[in-house]
Short mmCIF file of C-alpha atoms in Angstrom, two decimals:
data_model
loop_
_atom_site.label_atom_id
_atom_site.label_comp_id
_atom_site.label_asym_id
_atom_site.label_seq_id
_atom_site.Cartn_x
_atom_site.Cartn_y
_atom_site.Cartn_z
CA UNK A 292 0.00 0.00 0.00
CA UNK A 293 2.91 2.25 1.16
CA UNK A 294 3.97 1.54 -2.79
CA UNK A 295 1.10 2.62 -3.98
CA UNK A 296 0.64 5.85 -2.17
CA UNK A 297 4.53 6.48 -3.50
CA UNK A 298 3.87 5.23 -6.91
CA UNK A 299 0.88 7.85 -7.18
CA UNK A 300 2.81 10.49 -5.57
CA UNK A 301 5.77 10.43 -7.98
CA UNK A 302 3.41 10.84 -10.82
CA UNK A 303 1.75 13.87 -9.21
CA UNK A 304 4.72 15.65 -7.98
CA UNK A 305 5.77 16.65 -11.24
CA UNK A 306 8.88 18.34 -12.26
CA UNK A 307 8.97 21.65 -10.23
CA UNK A 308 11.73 22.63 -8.62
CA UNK A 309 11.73 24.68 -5.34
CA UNK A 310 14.45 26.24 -3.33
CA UNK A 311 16.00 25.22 0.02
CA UNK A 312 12.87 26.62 2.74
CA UNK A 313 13.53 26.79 6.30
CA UNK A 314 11.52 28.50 8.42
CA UNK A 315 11.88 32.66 8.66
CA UNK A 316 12.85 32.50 5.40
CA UNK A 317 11.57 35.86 3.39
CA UNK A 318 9.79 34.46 0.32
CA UNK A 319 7.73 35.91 -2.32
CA UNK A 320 5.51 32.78 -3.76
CA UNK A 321 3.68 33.31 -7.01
CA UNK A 322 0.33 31.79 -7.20
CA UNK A 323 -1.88 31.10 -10.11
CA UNK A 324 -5.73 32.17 -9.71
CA UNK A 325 -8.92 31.91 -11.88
CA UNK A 326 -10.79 35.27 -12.03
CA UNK A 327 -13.52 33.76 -14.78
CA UNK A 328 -11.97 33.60 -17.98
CA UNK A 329 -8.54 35.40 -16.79
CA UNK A 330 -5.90 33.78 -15.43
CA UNK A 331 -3.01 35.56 -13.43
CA UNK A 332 -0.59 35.27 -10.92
CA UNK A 333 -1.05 36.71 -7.48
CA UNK A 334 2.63 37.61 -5.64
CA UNK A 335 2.39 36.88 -1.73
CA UNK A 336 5.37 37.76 0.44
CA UNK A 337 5.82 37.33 4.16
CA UNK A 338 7.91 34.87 6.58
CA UNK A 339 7.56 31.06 6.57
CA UNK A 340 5.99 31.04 9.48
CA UNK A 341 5.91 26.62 9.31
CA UNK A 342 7.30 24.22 7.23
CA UNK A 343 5.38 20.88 7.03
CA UNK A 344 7.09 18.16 4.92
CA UNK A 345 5.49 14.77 3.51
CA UNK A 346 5.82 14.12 -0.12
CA UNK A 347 2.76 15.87 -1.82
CA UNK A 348 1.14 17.12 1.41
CA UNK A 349 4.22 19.55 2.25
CA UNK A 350 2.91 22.87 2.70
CA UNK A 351 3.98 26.27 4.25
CA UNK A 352 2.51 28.98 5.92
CA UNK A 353 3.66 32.60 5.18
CA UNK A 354 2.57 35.25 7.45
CA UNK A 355 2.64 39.14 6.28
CA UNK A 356 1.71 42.51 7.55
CA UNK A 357 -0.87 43.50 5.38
CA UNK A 358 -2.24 47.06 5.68
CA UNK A 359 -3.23 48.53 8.52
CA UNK A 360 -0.91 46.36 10.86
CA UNK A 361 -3.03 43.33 10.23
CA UNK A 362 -1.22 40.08 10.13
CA UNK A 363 -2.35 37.43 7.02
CA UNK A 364 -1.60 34.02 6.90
CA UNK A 365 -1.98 31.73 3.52
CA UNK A 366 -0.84 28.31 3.63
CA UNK A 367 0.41 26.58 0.31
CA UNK A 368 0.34 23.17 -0.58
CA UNK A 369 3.89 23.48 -2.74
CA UNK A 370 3.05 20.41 -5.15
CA UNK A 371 -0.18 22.39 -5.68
CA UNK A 372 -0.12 23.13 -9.66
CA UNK A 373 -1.13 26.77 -8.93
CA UNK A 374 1.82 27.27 -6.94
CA UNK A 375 4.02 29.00 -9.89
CA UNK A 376 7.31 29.66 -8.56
CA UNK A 377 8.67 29.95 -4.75
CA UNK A 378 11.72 32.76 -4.11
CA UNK A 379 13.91 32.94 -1.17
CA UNK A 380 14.94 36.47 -0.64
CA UNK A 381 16.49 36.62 2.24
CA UNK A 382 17.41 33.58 5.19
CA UNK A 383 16.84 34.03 9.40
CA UNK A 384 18.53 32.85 12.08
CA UNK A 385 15.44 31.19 14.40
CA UNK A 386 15.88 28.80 17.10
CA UNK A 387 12.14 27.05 16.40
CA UNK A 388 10.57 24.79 14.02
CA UNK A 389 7.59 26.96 14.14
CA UNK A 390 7.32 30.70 14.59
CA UNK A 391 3.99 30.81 16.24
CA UNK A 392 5.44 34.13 18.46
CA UNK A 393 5.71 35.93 15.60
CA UNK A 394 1.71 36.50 15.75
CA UNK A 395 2.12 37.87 18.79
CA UNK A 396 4.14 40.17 17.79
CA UNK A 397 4.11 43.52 15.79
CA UNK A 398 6.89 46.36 14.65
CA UNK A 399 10.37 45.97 15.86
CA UNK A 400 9.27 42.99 18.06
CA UNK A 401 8.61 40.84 15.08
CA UNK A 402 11.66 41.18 13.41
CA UNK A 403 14.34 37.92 12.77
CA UNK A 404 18.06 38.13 12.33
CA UNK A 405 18.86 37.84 9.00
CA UNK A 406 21.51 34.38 8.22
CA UNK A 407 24.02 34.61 5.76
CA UNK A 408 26.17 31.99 4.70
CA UNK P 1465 -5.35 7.75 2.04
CA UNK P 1466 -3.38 10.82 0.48
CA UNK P 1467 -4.41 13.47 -1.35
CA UNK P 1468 -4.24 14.19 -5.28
CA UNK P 1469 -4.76 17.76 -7.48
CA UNK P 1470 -7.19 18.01 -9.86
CA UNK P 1471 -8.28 20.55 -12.45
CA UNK P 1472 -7.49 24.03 -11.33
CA UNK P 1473 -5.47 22.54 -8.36
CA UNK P 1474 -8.24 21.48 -6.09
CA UNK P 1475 -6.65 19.32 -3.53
CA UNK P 1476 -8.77 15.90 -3.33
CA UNK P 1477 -8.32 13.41 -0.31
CA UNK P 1478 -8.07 9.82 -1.77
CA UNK P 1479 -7.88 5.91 -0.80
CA UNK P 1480 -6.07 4.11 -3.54
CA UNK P 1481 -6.96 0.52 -4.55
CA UNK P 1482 -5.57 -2.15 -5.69
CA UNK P 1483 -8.73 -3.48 -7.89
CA UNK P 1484 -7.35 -6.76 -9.91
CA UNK P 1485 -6.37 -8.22 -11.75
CA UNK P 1486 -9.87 -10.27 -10.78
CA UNK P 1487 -11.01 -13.63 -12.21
CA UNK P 1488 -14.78 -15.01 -13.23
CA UNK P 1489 -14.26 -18.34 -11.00
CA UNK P 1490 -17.80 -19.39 -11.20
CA UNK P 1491 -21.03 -18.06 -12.94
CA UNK P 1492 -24.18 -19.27 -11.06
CA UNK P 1493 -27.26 -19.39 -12.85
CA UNK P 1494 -31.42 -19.76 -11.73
CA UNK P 1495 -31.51 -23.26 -13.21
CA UNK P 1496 -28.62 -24.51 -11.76
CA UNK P 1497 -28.06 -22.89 -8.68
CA UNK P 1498 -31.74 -20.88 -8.48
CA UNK P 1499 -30.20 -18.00 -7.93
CA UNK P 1500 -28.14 -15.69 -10.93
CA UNK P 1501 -24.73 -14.67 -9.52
CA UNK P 1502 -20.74 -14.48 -10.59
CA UNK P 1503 -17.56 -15.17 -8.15
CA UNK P 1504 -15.01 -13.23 -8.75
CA UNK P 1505 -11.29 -14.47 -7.34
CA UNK P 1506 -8.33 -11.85 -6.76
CA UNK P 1507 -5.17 -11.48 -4.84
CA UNK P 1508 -2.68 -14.15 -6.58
CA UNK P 1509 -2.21 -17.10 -4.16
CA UNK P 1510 1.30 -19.76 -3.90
CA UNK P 1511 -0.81 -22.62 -2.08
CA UNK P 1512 -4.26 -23.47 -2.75
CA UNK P 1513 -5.52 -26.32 -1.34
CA UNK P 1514 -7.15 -29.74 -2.67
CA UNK P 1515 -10.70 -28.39 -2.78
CA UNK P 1516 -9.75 -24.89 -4.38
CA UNK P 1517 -7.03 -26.18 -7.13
CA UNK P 1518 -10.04 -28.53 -8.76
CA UNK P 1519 -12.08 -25.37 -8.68
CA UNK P 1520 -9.16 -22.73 -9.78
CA UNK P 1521 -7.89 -25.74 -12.44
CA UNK P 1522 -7.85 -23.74 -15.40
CA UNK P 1523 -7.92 -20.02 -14.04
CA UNK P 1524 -4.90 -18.31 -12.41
CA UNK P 1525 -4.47 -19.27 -8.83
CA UNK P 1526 -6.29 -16.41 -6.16
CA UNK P 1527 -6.44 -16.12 -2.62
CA UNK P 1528 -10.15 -14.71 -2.32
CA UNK P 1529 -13.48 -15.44 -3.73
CA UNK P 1530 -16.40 -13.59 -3.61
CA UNK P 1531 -19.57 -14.01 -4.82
CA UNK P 1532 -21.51 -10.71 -6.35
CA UNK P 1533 -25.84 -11.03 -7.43
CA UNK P 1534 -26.09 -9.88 -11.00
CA UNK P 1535 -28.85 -11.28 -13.21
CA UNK P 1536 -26.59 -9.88 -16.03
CA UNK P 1537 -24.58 -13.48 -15.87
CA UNK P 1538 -24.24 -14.14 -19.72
CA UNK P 1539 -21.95 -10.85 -20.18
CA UNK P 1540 -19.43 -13.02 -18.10
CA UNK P 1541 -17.12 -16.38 -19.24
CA UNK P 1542 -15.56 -18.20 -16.44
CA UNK P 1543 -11.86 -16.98 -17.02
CA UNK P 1544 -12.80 -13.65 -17.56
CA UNK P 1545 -10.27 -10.78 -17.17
CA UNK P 1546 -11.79 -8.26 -14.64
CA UNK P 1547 -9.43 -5.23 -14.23
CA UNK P 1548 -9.52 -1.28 -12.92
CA UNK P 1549 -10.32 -0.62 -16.38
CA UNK P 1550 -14.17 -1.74 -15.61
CA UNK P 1551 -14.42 2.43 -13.83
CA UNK P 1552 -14.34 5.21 -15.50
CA UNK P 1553 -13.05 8.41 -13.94
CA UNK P 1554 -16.69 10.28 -12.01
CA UNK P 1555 -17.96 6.93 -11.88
CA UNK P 1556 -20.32 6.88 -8.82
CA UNK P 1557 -19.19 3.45 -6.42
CA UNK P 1558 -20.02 1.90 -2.93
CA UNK P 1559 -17.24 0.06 -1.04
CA UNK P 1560 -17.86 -2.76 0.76
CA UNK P 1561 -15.03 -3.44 3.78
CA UNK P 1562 -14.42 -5.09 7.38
CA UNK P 1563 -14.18 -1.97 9.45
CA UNK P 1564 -11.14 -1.82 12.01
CA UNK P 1565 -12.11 -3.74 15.32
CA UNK P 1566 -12.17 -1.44 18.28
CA UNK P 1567 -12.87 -4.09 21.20
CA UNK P 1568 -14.71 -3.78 24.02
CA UNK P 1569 -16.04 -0.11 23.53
CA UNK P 1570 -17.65 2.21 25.90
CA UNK P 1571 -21.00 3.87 24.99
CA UNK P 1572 -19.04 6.94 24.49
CA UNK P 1573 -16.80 5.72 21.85
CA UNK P 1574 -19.51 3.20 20.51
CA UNK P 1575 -22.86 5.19 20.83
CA UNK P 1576 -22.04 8.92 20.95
CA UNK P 1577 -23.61 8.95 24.42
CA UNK P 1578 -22.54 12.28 26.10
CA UNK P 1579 -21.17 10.94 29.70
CA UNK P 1580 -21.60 12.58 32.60
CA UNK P 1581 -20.63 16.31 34.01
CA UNK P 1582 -16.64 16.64 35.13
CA UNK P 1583 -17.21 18.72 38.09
CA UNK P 1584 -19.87 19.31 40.46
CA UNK P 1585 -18.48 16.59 42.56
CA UNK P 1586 -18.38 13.79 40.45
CA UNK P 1587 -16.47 11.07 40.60
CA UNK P 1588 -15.60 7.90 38.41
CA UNK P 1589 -18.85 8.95 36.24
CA UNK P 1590 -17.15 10.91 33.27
CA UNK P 1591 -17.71 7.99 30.57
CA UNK P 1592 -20.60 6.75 32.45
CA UNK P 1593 -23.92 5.49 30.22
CA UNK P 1594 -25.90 6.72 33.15
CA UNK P 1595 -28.81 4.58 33.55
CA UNK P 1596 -30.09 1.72 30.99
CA UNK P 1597 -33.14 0.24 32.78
CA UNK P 1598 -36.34 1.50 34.59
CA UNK P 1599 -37.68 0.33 38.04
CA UNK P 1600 -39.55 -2.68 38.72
CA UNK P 1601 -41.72 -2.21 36.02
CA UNK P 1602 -40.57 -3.75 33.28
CA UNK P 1603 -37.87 -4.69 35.87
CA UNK P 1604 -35.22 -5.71 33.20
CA UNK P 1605 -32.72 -4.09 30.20
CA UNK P 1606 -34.98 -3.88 27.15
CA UNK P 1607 -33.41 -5.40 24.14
CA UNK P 1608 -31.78 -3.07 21.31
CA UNK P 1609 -30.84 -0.82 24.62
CA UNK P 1610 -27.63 0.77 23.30
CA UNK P 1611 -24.65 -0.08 25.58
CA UNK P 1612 -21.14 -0.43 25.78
CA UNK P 1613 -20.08 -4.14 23.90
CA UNK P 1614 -17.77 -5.13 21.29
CA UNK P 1615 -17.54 -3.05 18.40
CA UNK P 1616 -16.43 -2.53 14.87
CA UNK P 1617 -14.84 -5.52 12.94
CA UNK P 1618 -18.05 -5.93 10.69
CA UNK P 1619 -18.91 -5.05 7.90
CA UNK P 1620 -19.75 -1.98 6.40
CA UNK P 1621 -20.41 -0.44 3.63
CA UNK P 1622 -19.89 3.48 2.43
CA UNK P 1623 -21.93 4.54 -0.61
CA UNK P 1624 -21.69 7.03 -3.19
CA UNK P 1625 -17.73 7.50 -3.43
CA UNK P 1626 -16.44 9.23 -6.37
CA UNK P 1627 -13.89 7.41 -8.49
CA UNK P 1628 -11.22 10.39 -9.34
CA UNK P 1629 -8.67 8.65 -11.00
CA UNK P 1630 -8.47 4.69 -13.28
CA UNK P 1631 -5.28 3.41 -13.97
CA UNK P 1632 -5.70 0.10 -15.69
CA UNK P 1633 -1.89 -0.40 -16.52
CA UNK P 1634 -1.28 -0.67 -12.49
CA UNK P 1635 -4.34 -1.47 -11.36
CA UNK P 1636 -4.94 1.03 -9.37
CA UNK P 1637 -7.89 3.06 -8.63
CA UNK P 1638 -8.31 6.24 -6.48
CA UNK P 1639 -11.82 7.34 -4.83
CA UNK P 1640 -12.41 10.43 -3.00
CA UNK P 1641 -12.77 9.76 0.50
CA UNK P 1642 -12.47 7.01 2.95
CA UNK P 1643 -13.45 3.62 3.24
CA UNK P 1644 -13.69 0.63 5.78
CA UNK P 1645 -11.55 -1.25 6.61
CA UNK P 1646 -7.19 -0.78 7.77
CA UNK P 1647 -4.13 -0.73 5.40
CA UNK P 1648 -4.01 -3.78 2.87
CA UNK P 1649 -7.50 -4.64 3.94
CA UNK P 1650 -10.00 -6.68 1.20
CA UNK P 1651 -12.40 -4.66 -0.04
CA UNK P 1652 -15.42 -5.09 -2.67
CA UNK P 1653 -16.31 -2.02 -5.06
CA UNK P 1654 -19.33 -1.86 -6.76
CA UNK P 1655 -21.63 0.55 -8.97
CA UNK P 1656 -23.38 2.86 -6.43
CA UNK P 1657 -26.84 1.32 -5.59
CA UNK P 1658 -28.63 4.48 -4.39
CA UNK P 1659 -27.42 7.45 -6.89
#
């Protein structure tokens, strides 16, 4: 059964190639939508808030500041055909898995030290 | 179960099947048997015994036979090829399945029942089926009352599952949702009686 759920996995996975993600990584992820007849793709930017791995199921969550102050969270499924094209602008240095404090948080508070390597 | 995309990258949750390569082992007819049905064999087997090799003599050796009701028998030839290929992608099936045994259950886990309150001084009565009887009239446990006894391990079937995805090179078969039964369990799909 394992094989199976493998076999079908492989075939839906595709051929997309996405960067290194960690979490607090700055990344600008470039999603597909359907308005009707138009089709276009919608830029969101923020911090990978979590990182979830397991073949097709892997997913993140990037939180941004939207207007106002207001925090927005979207979660992508990355084998998810609309999900176009993932950049990494910029690496953090976190000590978590999951930056659930960030939400918490606002201004100064919620910045992360940027990593370089 | 996993989950597959479909058009415009809607996320479906899935069970995949392994559905054949099955074998027409038998085709049972009113005159002969008074009742119209096929058996179907799957699941390739190493060891059959005496009884099953004179009845699997010319027909690839399987571990399970079942028997499905289908007045339709002259569309079938013992020997017959049954494979994934028989669904078509947005066909409409049921599933038939043993459902995973949970043992002795508790009318919370079996029945839904509520239980009782967590404070107010309460002890030992949090899982609790409260009372099952009346007093001495009728003076006993009607039957049917729901209590707390052995439960799942039978079987069960889910209807109306949507088939999202035929492969007939592997095999395989995908259908939206779940269905009885654990990992590597037999199960029996057929066209959805009540559409």
């Amino acid at each position: 059964m394992v094989d199976l759920i493998s076999s079908i996995e492989e075939q839906f996975k595709g051929n997309k190639e996405l960067p290194d993600l960690h979490p607090g990584d700055d990344v600008r992820v470039h999603n597909r939508i359907v308005e009707g007849e138009r089709e276009r793709i919608q830029v969101f930017q923020g911090v990978v808030m979590r990182l979830r791995k397991g073949g097709l199921n892997q997913s993140i969550t990037v939180r941004r500041i939207a207007s106002h102050g207001v925090g927005v969270e979207r979660t992508f499924l990355l084998a998810a055909p609309t999900v176009e094209k993932i950049e990494v602008l910029r690496h953090a240095k976190v000590r978590r898995a999951q930056l659930y404090h960030l939400r918490g948080r606002h201004g100064k508070a919620a910045r992360l030290k940027e990593k370089r390597y | 179960m996993t989950q597959i995309f479909v058009e415009g990258g809607v996320v479906v949750p899935v069970t995949l099947i392994e559905a054949g390569p099955c074998y027409v082992t038998q085709i049972k007819t009113e005159k002969h048997d008074s009742y119209n049905a096929i058996q179907i064999g799957f699941e390739e087997a190493k060891k059959l015994n005496k009884p099953d090799q004179g009845h699997l003599k010319d027909i690839p050796a399987v571990k399970h036979l079942r028997e499905i009701r289908t007045d339709d028998v002259e569309r079938y030839q013992r020997g017959q090829k049954l494979d994934a290929g028989v669904f078509a992608v947005g066909d409409v099936v049921d599933v038939v399945g043993i459902s995973k045994g949970k043992g002795f259950a508790g009318s919370v886990k079996r029945h839904h029942f509520r239980g009782g309150p967590k404070t107010h001084g309460q002890s030992d009565r949090q899982r609790a089926p409260g009372a099952s009887g009346a007093t001495t009239t009728p003076g006993r446990v009607f039957k049917g009352t729901r209590r707390p006894g052995h439960m799942g391990a039978r079987r069960v079937t889910v209807q109306n599952l949507q088939v999202v995805l035929v492969d007939p090179e592997r095999n395989l078969l995908a259908i939206k949702g779940a269905v009885p039964g654990a990992n590597n369990d037999l199960v029996m799909i057929h066209k959805a009686r009540k559409q």
